[in-house]
CSV table of C-alpha atoms and ligand atoms in Angstrom, one decimal:
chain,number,residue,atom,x,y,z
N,704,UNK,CA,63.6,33.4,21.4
N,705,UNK,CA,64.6,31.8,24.8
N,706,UNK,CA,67.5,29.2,24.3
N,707,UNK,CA,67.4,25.9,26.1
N,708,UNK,CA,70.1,27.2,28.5
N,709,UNK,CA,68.5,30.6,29.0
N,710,UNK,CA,65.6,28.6,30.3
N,711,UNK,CA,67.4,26.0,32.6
N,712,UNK,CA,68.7,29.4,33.8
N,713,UNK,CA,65.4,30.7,34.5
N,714,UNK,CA,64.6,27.7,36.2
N,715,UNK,CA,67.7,27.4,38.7
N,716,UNK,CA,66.7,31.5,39.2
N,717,UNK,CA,62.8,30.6,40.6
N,718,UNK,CA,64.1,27.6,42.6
N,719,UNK,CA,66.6,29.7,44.5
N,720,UNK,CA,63.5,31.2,46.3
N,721,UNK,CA,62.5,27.1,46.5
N,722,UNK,CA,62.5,24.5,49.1
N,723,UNK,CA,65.6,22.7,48.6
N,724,UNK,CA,64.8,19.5,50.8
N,725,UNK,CA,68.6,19.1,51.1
N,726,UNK,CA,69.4,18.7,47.7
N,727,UNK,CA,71.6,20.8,45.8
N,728,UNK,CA,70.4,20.7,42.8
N,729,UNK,CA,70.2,22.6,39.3
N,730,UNK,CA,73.3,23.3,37.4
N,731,UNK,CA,75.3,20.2,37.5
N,732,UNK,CA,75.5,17.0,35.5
N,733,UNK,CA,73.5,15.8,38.5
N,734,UNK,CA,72.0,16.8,41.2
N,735,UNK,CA,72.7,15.8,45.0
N,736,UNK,CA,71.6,14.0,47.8
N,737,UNK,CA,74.3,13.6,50.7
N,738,UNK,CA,72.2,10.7,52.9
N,739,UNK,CA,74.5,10.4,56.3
N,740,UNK,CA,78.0,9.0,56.4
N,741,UNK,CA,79.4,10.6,53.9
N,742,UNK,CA,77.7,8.8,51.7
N,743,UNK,CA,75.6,10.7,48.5
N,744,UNK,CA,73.1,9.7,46.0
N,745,UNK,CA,73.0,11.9,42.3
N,746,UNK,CA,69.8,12.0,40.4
N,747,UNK,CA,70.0,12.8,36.5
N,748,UNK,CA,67.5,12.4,34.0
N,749,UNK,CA,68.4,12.5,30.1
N,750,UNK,CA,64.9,12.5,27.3
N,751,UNK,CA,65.6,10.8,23.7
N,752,UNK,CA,62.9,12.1,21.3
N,753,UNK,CA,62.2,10.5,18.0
N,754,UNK,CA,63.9,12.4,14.9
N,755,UNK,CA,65.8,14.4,17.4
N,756,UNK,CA,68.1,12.3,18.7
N,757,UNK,CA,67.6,9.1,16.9
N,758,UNK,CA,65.8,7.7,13.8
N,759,UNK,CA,63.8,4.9,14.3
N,760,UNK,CA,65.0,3.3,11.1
N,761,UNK,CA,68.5,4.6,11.2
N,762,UNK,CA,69.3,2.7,14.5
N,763,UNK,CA,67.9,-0.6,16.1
N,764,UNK,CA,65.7,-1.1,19.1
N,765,UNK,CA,69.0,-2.7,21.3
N,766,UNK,CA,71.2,0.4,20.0
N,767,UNK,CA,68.6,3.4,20.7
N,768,UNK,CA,68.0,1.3,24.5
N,769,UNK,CA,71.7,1.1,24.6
N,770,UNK,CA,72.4,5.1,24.0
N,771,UNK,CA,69.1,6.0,26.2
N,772,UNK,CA,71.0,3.9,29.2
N,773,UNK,CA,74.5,5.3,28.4
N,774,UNK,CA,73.8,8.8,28.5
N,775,UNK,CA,72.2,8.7,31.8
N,776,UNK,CA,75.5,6.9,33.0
N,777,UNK,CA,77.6,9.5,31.7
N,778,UNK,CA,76.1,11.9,33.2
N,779,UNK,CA,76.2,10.0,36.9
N,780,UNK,CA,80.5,8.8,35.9
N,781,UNK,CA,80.6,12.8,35.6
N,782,UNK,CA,79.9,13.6,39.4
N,783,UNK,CA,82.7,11.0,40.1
N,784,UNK,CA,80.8,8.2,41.3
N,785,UNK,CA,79.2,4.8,40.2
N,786,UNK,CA,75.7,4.4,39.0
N,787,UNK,CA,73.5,2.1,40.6
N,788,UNK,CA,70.1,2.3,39.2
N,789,UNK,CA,67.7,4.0,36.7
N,790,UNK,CA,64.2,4.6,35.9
N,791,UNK,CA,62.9,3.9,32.7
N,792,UNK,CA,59.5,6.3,31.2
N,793,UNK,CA,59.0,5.2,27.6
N,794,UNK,CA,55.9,6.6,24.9
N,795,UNK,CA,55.2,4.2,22.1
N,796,UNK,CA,53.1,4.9,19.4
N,797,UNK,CA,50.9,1.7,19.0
N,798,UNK,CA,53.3,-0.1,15.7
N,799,UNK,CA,56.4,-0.7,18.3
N,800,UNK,CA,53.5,-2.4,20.6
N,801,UNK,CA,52.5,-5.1,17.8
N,802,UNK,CA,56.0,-5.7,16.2
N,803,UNK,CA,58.8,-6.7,18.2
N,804,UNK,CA,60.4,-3.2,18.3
N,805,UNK,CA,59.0,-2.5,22.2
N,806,UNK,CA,60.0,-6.4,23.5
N,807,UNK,CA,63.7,-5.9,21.6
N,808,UNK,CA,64.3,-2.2,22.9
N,809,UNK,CA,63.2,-3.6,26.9
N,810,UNK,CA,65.9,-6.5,26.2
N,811,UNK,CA,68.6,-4.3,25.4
N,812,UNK,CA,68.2,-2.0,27.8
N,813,UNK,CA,68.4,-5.2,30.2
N,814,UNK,CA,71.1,-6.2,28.8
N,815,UNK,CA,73.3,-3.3,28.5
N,816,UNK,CA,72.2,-2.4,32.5
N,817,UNK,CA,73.4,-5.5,33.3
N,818,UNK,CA,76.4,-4.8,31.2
N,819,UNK,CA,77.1,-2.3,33.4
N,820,UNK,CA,75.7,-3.5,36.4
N,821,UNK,CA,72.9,-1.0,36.8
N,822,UNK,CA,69.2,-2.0,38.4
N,823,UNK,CA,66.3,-1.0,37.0
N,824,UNK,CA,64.1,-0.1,39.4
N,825,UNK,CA,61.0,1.6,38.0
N,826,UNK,CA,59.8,3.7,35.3
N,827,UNK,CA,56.4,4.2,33.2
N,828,UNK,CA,54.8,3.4,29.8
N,829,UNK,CA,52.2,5.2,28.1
N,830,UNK,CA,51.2,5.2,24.5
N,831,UNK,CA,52.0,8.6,22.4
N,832,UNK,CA,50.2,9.6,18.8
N,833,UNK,CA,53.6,9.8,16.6
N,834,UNK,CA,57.0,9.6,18.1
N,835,UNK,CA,58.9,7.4,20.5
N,836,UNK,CA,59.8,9.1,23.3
N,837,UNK,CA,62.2,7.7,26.2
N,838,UNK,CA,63.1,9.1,29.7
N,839,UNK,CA,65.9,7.5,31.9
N,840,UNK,CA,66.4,9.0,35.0
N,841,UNK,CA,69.8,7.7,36.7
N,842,UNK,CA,71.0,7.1,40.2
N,843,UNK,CA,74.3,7.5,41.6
N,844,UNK,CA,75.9,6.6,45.0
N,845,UNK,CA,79.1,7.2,46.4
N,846,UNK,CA,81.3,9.2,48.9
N,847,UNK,CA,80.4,12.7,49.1
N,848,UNK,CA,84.3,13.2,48.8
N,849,UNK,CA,84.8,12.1,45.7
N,850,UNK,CA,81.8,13.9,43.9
N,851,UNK,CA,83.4,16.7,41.3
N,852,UNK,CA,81.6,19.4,40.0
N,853,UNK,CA,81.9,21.7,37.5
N,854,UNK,CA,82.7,24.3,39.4
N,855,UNK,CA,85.6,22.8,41.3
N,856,UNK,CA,88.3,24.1,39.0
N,857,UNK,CA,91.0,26.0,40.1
N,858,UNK,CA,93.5,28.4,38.3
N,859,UNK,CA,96.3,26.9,37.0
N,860,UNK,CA,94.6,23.5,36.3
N,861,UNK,CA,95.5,21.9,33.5
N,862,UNK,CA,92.3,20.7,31.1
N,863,UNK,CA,92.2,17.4,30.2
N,864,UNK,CA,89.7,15.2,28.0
N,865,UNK,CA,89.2,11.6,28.7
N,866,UNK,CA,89.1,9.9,25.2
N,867,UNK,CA,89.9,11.1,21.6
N,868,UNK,CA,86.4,13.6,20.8
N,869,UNK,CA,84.7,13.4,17.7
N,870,UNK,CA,84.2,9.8,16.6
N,871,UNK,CA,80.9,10.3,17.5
N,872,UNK,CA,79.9,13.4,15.2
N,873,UNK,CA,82.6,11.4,12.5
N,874,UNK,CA,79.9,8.0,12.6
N,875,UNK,CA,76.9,10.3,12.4
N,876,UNK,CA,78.2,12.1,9.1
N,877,UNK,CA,79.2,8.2,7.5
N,878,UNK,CA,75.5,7.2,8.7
N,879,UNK,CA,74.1,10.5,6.8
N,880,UNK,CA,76.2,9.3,3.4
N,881,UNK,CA,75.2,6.2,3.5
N,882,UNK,CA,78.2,3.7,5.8
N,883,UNK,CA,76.5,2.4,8.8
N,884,UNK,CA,79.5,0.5,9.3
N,885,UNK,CA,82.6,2.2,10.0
N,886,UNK,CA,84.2,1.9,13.1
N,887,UNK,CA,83.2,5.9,14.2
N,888,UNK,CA,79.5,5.0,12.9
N,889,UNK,CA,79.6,2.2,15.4
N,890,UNK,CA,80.4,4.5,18.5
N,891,UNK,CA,77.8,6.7,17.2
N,892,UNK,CA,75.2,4.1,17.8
N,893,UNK,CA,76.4,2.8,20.3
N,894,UNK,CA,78.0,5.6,22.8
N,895,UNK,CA,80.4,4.0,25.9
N,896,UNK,CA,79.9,6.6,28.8
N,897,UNK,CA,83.2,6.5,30.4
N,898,UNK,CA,82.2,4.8,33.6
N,899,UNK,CA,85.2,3.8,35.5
N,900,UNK,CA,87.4,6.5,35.0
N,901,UNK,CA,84.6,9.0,36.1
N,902,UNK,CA,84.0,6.9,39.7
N,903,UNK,CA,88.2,6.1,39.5
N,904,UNK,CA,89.1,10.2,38.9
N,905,UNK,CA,86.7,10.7,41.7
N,906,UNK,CA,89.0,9.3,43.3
N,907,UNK,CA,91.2,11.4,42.9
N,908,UNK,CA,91.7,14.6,45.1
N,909,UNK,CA,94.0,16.3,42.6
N,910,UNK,CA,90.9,16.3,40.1
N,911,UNK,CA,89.1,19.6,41.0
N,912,UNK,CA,86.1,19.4,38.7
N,913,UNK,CA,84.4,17.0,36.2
N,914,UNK,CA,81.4,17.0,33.5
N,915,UNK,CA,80.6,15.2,30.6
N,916,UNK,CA,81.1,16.4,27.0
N,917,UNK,CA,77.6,16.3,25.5
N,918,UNK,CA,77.4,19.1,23.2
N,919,UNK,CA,80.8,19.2,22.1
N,920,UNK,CA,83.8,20.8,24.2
N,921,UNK,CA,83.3,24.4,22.2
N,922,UNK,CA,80.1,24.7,24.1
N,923,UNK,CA,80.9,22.0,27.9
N,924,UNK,CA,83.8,23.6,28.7
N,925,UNK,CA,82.2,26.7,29.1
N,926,UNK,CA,80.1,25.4,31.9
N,927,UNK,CA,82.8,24.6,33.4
N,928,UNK,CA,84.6,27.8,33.9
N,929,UNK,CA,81.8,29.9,34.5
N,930,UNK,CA,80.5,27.6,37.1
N,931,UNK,CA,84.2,27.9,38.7
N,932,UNK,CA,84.3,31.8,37.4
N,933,UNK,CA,87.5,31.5,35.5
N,934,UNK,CA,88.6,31.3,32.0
N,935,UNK,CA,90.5,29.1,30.0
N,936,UNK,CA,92.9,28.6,27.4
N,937,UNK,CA,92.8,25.4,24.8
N,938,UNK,CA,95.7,24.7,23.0
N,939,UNK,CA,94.3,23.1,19.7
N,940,UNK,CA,97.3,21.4,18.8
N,941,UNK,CA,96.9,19.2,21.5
N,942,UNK,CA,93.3,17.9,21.1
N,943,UNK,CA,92.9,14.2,20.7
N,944,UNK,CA,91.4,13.6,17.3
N,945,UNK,CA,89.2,10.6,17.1
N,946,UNK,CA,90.0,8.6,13.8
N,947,UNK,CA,87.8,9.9,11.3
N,948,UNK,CA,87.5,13.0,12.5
N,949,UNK,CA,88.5,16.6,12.2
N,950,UNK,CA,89.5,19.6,14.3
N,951,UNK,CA,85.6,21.0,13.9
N,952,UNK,CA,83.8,17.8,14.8
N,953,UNK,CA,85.9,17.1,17.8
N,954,UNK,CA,85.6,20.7,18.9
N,955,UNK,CA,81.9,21.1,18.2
N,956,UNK,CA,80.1,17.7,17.6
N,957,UNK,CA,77.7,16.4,20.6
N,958,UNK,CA,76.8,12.9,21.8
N,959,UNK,CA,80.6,12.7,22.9
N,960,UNK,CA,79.9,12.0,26.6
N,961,UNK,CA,84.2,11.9,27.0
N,962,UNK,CA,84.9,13.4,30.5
N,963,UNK,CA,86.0,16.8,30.5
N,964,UNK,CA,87.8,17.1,34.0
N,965,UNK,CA,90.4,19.3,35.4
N,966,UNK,CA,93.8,18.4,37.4
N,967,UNK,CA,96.0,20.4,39.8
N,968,UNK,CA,99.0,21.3,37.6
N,969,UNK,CA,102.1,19.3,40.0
N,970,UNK,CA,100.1,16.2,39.9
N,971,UNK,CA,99.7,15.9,36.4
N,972,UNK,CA,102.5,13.7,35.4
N,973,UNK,CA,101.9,11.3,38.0
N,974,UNK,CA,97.3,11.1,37.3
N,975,UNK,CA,98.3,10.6,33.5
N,976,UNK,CA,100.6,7.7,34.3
N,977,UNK,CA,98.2,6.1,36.7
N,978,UNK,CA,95.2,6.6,34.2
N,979,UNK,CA,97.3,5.3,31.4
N,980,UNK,CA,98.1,2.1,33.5
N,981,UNK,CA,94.5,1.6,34.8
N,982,UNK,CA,92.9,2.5,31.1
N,983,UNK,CA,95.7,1.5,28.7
N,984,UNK,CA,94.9,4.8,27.1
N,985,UNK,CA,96.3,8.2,28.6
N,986,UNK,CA,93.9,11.0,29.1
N,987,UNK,CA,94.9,14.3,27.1
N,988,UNK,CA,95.6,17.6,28.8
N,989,UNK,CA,94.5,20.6,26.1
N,990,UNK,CA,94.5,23.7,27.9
N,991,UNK,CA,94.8,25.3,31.5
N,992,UNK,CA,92.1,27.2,34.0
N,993,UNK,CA,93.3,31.1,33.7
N,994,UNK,CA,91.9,33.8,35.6
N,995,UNK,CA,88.9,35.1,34.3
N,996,UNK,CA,88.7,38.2,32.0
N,997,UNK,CA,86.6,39.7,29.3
N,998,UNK,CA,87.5,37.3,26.8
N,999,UNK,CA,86.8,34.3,29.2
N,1000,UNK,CA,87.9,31.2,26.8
N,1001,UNK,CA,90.9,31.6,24.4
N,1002,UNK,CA,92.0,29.6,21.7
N,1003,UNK,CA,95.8,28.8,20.6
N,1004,UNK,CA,97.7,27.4,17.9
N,1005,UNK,CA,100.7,26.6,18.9
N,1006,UNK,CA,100.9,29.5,21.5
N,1007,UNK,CA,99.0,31.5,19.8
N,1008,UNK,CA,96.0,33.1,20.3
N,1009,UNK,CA,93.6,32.5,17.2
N,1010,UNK,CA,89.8,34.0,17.0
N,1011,UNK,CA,87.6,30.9,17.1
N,1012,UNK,CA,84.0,30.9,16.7
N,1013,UNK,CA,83.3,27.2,17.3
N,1014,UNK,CA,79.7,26.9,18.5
N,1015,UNK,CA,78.4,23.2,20.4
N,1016,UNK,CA,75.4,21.6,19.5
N,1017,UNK,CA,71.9,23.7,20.4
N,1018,UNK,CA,68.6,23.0,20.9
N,1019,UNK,CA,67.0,26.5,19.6
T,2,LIG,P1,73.7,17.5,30.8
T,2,LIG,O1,74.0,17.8,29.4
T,2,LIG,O2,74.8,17.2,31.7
T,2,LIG,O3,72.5,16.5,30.9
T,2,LIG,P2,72.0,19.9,30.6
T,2,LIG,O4,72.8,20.9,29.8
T,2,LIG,O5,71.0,19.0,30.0
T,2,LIG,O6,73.1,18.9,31.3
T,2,LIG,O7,71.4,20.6,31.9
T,2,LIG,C1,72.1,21.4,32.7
T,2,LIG,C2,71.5,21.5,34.1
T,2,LIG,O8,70.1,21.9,34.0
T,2,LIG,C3,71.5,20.1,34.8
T,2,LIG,O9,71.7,20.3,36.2
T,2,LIG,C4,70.0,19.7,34.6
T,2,LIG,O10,69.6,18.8,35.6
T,2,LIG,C5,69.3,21.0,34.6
T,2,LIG,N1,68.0,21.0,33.8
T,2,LIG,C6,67.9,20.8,32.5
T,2,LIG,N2,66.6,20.9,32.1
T,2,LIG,C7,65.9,21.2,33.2
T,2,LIG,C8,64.5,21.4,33.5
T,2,LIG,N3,63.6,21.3,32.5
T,2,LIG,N4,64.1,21.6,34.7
T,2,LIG,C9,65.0,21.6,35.7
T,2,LIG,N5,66.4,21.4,35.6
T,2,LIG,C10,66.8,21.2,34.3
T,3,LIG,MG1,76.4,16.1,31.4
């Protein structure tokens, strides 16, 4: 069977042969537009489905509005720039038309754009059979020198992640038995994409390359060294463990949207201290960029290379 990556493969393949229109496009959390001095707008577009990524009666209309919008964001922080505006395509089956679950789910989404100072500027509505279906499609803008990619990273970076992983894949597991109220259960419902430290490490020019964790690190960081064809090595010790987590969530759980984002090795010292004083929290170096081999990721305990068969989340 074709995985969802083997087809976004197949599609980045057939568009090679493509007009381009100036874009560079497949392959990245988002895809580019530079506009003229050096200036550049980043398109991404995220799809919630119904009893994929949310359940209707397992979140509320202001939270599943408020995860639809923060996704996107993520996604835009990622590139290294600020996001600006989104579109909004929603499907509603007819009962979210005549309660109050349609007007509730357009206020929050107001709300938490104007949280985050993002325009909506467009979208669509049309009516679907079963399942609520949501499309945002977000717009970035910033310098073109500041936009990272994933395949910036250079050999003898050091890996770091920008918050504790886990807490995400911790709340989902105390929604499933039952506590919709702990403290990770609340991040799972209501995800914080990591906004100002994606457009502030953009910033940055001894931050090579950026993405967003969204399927868990086991599976992102991946991306990220095949797209810069090199390896790397995680030292597990050092992974920030969200409170009520483990070692497996925070290595394999999705719907983190952390930045994963890699930093020239002599400027280390000085970006965690300036991050810590900006943020308050430090970001966590876990590994380094290695030169690629047959074995392109390796794990370690303590120095030690262990065989790990961590797996991110997957479609198919
Ligand atoms: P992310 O988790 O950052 O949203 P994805 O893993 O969903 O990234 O997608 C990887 C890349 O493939 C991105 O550049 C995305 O825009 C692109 N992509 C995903 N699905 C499609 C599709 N159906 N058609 C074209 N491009 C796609
Ligand atoms: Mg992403």
């Amino acid at each position: 069977m074709m995985t969802e990556f083997g087809l976004i493969a197949q599609a980045a393949a057939l568009c090679q042969k493509s007009t381009s229109n100036g874009f560079e496009g497949i392959g990245d959390d988002c895809a580019i537009l530079p506009v003229g001095n050096g200036e550049a707008l980043v398109y991404t577009a995220d799809l919630l489905v119904e009893g994929v990524h949310f359940l209707r009666h397992a979140a509320t209309p202001e939270e599943i509005a408020h995860k639809a919008l923060h996704v996107n964001l993520s996604d835009v922080a990622a590139m290294g720039v600020r996001p600006v505006a989104t579109l909004l395509s929603v499907a509603l089956p007819r009962e979210t038309m005549t309660g109050d679950w349609a007007e509730r789910f357009m206020q929050g989404y107001i709300a938490a754009s104007n949280e985050a100072s993002v325009a909506l500027v467009g979208g669509d509505t049309t009516a679907s059979q079963r399942d609520i279906v949501i499309n945002v499609t977000a717009i970035g803008r910033g310098p073109e020198a500041h936009l990272k990619r994933r395949s910036g990273a250079e050999i003898g970076d050091w890996i770091c992640v920008g918050a504790p992983l886990g807490a995400s894949g911790a709340g989902l597991r105390d929604i499933l038995a039952g506590n919709h109220d702990t403290p990770a259960a609340r991040i799972h419902k209501r995800p914080q994409a990591q906004i100002e430290e994606g457009v502030w490490l953009g910033s940055r020019r001894e931050v090579h390359a950026m993405m967003d964790i969204s399927d868990g690190i086991a599976s992102d960081l991946k991306h990220l060294f095949d797209r810069s064809h090199c390896g790397a090595e995680v030292e597990l010790t050092q992974l920030p463990i969200a409170p009520g987590a483990d070692e497996e969530l925070a290595l394999t759980a999705g719907e983190e949207y952390s930045l994963l984002f890699t930093v020239e090795a002599a400027a280390l010292e000085q970006l965690r201290s300036d991050y810590q004083k900006q943020f308050g929290t430090p970001p966590h170096p876990v590994g380094r960029i290695v030169p690629r081999t047959e074995k392109p990721l390796r794990w370690l305990r303590n120095g030690v290379e262990i065989e790990g068969t961590w797996q991110g989340f997957r479609h198919y």
